[in-house]
Every structure is written in structure tokens, then in C-alpha cells.
PDB file of C-alpha atoms in Angstrom:
ATOM      1  CA  MET A   6      22.200  32.180 -57.129  1.00 51.00           C
ATOM      2  CA  ASN A   7      18.701  33.703 -57.322  1.00 55.00           C
ATOM      3  CA  ALA A   8      16.010  32.451 -59.896  1.00 64.00           C
ATOM      4  CA  GLY A   9      13.294  35.233 -59.072  1.00 70.00           C
ATOM      5  CA  PHE A  10      11.844  33.200 -56.348  1.00 72.00           C
ATOM      6  CA  GLY A  11      11.092  34.664 -52.945  1.00 68.00           C
ATOM      7  CA  PRO A  12       9.839  38.097 -51.623  1.00 68.00           C
ATOM      8  CA  LYS A  13      10.778  41.170 -53.717  1.00 74.00           C
ATOM      9  CA  TYR A  14      11.061  43.623 -50.723  1.00 72.00           C
ATOM     10  CA  SER A  15      12.495  43.068 -47.153  1.00 77.00           C
ATOM     11  CA  ALA A  16       9.677  42.003 -44.637  1.00 81.00           C
ATOM     12  CA  THR A  17      11.530  43.767 -41.851  1.00 85.00           C
ATOM     13  CA  LYS A  18      11.041  47.168 -43.690  1.00 84.00           C
ATOM     14  CA  LYS A  19       7.556  46.550 -44.704  1.00 82.00           C
ATOM     15  CA  LYS A  20       6.829  45.994 -40.934  1.00 83.00           C
ATOM     16  CA  GLU A  21       8.587  49.081 -40.022  1.00 87.00           C
ATOM     17  CA  ALA A  22       6.629  51.179 -42.534  1.00 84.00           C
ATOM     18  CA  PHE A  23       3.309  49.644 -41.441  1.00 80.00           C
ATOM     19  CA  GLU A  24       4.415  50.556 -37.811  1.00 84.00           C
ATOM     20  CA  ASN A  25       5.026  54.236 -38.575  1.00 87.00           C
ATOM     21  CA  LEU A  26       2.105  54.557 -40.952  1.00 80.00           C
ATOM     22  CA  PHE A  27      -0.177  52.784 -38.669  1.00 78.00           C
ATOM     23  CA  SER A  28       1.203  52.719 -34.948  1.00 82.00           C
ATOM     24  CA  GLU A  29      -2.383  51.807 -33.233  1.00 81.00           C
ATOM     25  CA  ILE A  30      -3.342  49.592 -35.904  1.00 77.00           C
ATOM     26  CA  ASP A  31      -3.437  46.311 -33.386  1.00 80.00           C
ATOM     27  CA  LYS A  32      -6.211  48.563 -31.787  1.00 87.00           C
ATOM     28  CA  VAL A  33      -8.552  48.501 -34.609  1.00 86.00           C
ATOM     29  CA  GLN A  34     -11.376  46.235 -35.694  1.00 88.00           C
ATOM     30  CA  MET A  35     -11.238  45.242 -39.392  1.00 86.00           C
ATOM     31  CA  ASN A  36     -14.743  47.175 -40.043  1.00 89.00           C
ATOM     32  CA  GLU A  37     -12.974  50.255 -38.756  1.00 89.00           C
ATOM     33  CA  LEU A  38     -10.485  50.367 -41.474  1.00 86.00           C
ATOM     34  CA  PRO A  39     -12.346  51.965 -44.107  1.00 90.00           C
ATOM     35  CA  LYS A  40     -13.211  54.540 -41.980  1.00 90.00           C
ATOM     36  CA  LEU A  41      -9.429  55.029 -40.534  1.00 85.00           C
ATOM     37  CA  ILE A  42      -8.332  55.408 -44.236  1.00 85.00           C
ATOM     38  CA  GLY A  43     -11.031  57.946 -45.177  1.00 91.00           C
ATOM     39  CA  LYS A  44     -13.164  55.816 -47.373  1.00 94.00           C
ATOM     40  CA  GLU A  45     -16.004  54.553 -45.568  1.00 91.00           C
ATOM     41  CA  SER A  46     -17.405  52.707 -48.555  1.00 92.00           C
ATOM     42  CA  LEU A  47     -14.060  50.934 -49.075  1.00 92.00           C
ATOM     43  CA  LYS A  48     -14.353  46.867 -48.747  1.00 92.00           C
ATOM     44  CA  ILE A  49     -11.212  45.235 -47.657  1.00 90.00           C
ATOM     45  CA  VAL A  50     -10.790  41.186 -48.007  1.00 91.00           C
ATOM     46  CA  VAL A  51      -7.558  39.419 -46.994  1.00 88.00           C
ATOM     47  CA  CYS A  52      -6.761  35.938 -47.944  1.00 90.00           C
ATOM     48  CA  THR A  53      -4.827  33.783 -45.762  1.00 88.00           C
ATOM     49  CA  TYR A  54      -3.841  30.589 -45.704  1.00 88.00           C
ATOM     50  CA  ASP A  55      -5.046  27.775 -42.847  1.00 88.00           C
ATOM     51  CA  ALA A  56      -2.104  25.143 -42.904  1.00 88.00           C
ATOM     52  CA  LEU A  57      -4.448  23.306 -40.437  1.00 90.00           C
ATOM     53  CA  ASN A  58      -6.765  22.907 -42.428  1.00 92.00           C
ATOM     54  CA  ASN A  59      -5.115  22.913 -45.554  1.00 93.00           C
ATOM     55  CA  ARG A  60      -7.087  25.628 -47.146  1.00 94.00           C
ATOM     56  CA  ALA A  61      -7.664  29.345 -47.931  1.00 92.00           C
ATOM     57  CA  LYS A  62      -9.481  31.548 -45.338  1.00 92.00           C
ATOM     58  CA  PHE A  63     -10.932  34.955 -46.267  1.00 90.00           C
ATOM     59  CA  VAL A  64     -11.603  38.039 -43.713  1.00 87.00           C
ATOM     60  CA  LYS A  65     -13.430  40.917 -44.709  1.00 90.00           C
ATOM     61  CA  SER A  66     -14.148  44.183 -43.303  1.00 88.00           C
ATOM     62  CA  TYR A  67     -17.600  44.313 -44.246  1.00 87.00           C
ATOM     63  CA  SER A  68     -20.862  41.969 -43.702  1.00 83.00           C
ATOM     64  CA  ALA A  69     -22.333  40.415 -46.876  1.00 70.00           C
ATOM     65  CA  SER A  70     -25.334  39.515 -45.310  1.00 65.00           C
ATOM     66  CA  GLY A  71     -26.033  42.774 -43.279  1.00 54.00           C
ATOM     67  CA  ASN A  72     -26.489  40.776 -40.025  1.00 49.00           C
ATOM     68  CA  GLY A  73     -23.153  42.016 -38.550  1.00 47.00           C
ATOM     69  CA  TYR A  74     -21.157  38.675 -38.947  1.00 47.00           C
ATOM     70  CA  TYR A  75     -18.019  38.591 -41.170  1.00 47.00           C
TER      71      TYR A  75
END
């Protein structure tokens, strides 16, 4: 019985779709993604979970301070 918890879509199918759309994505740095997508002003933020330190971690495609650090 499914109570509405869990992923809505198959992770396998999502992986296949991303691989078809972005076959060379593993060779691209995150700060290069907006240009690859075709919108250089785009700012991407990915939130992940650091289980070792029990906290959220954010990865950005841009530098907030302008010093080159992300």
C-alpha cells in the first residue's frame, strides 16, 4: 500500500533522460552551466545534504562576492 510517500517518478528514467540531454555534463564545471543552457545570467543553486556533518550544503554556479570562490 502506497501512502503517497516516495519518489513520483523513476530515478532510472530521470537518469536516462539527463544522460540523453546532457551526454557530456560530467565534463562541465557548474559555473559553465548557464552558458551551456543558453542563459548566461542564470544563477543555479543546488541544495544537498551532508550526512556526515548533519547539515545542508549549497553549491552555486556563481560567486556572490565576485572573487571567484563558489
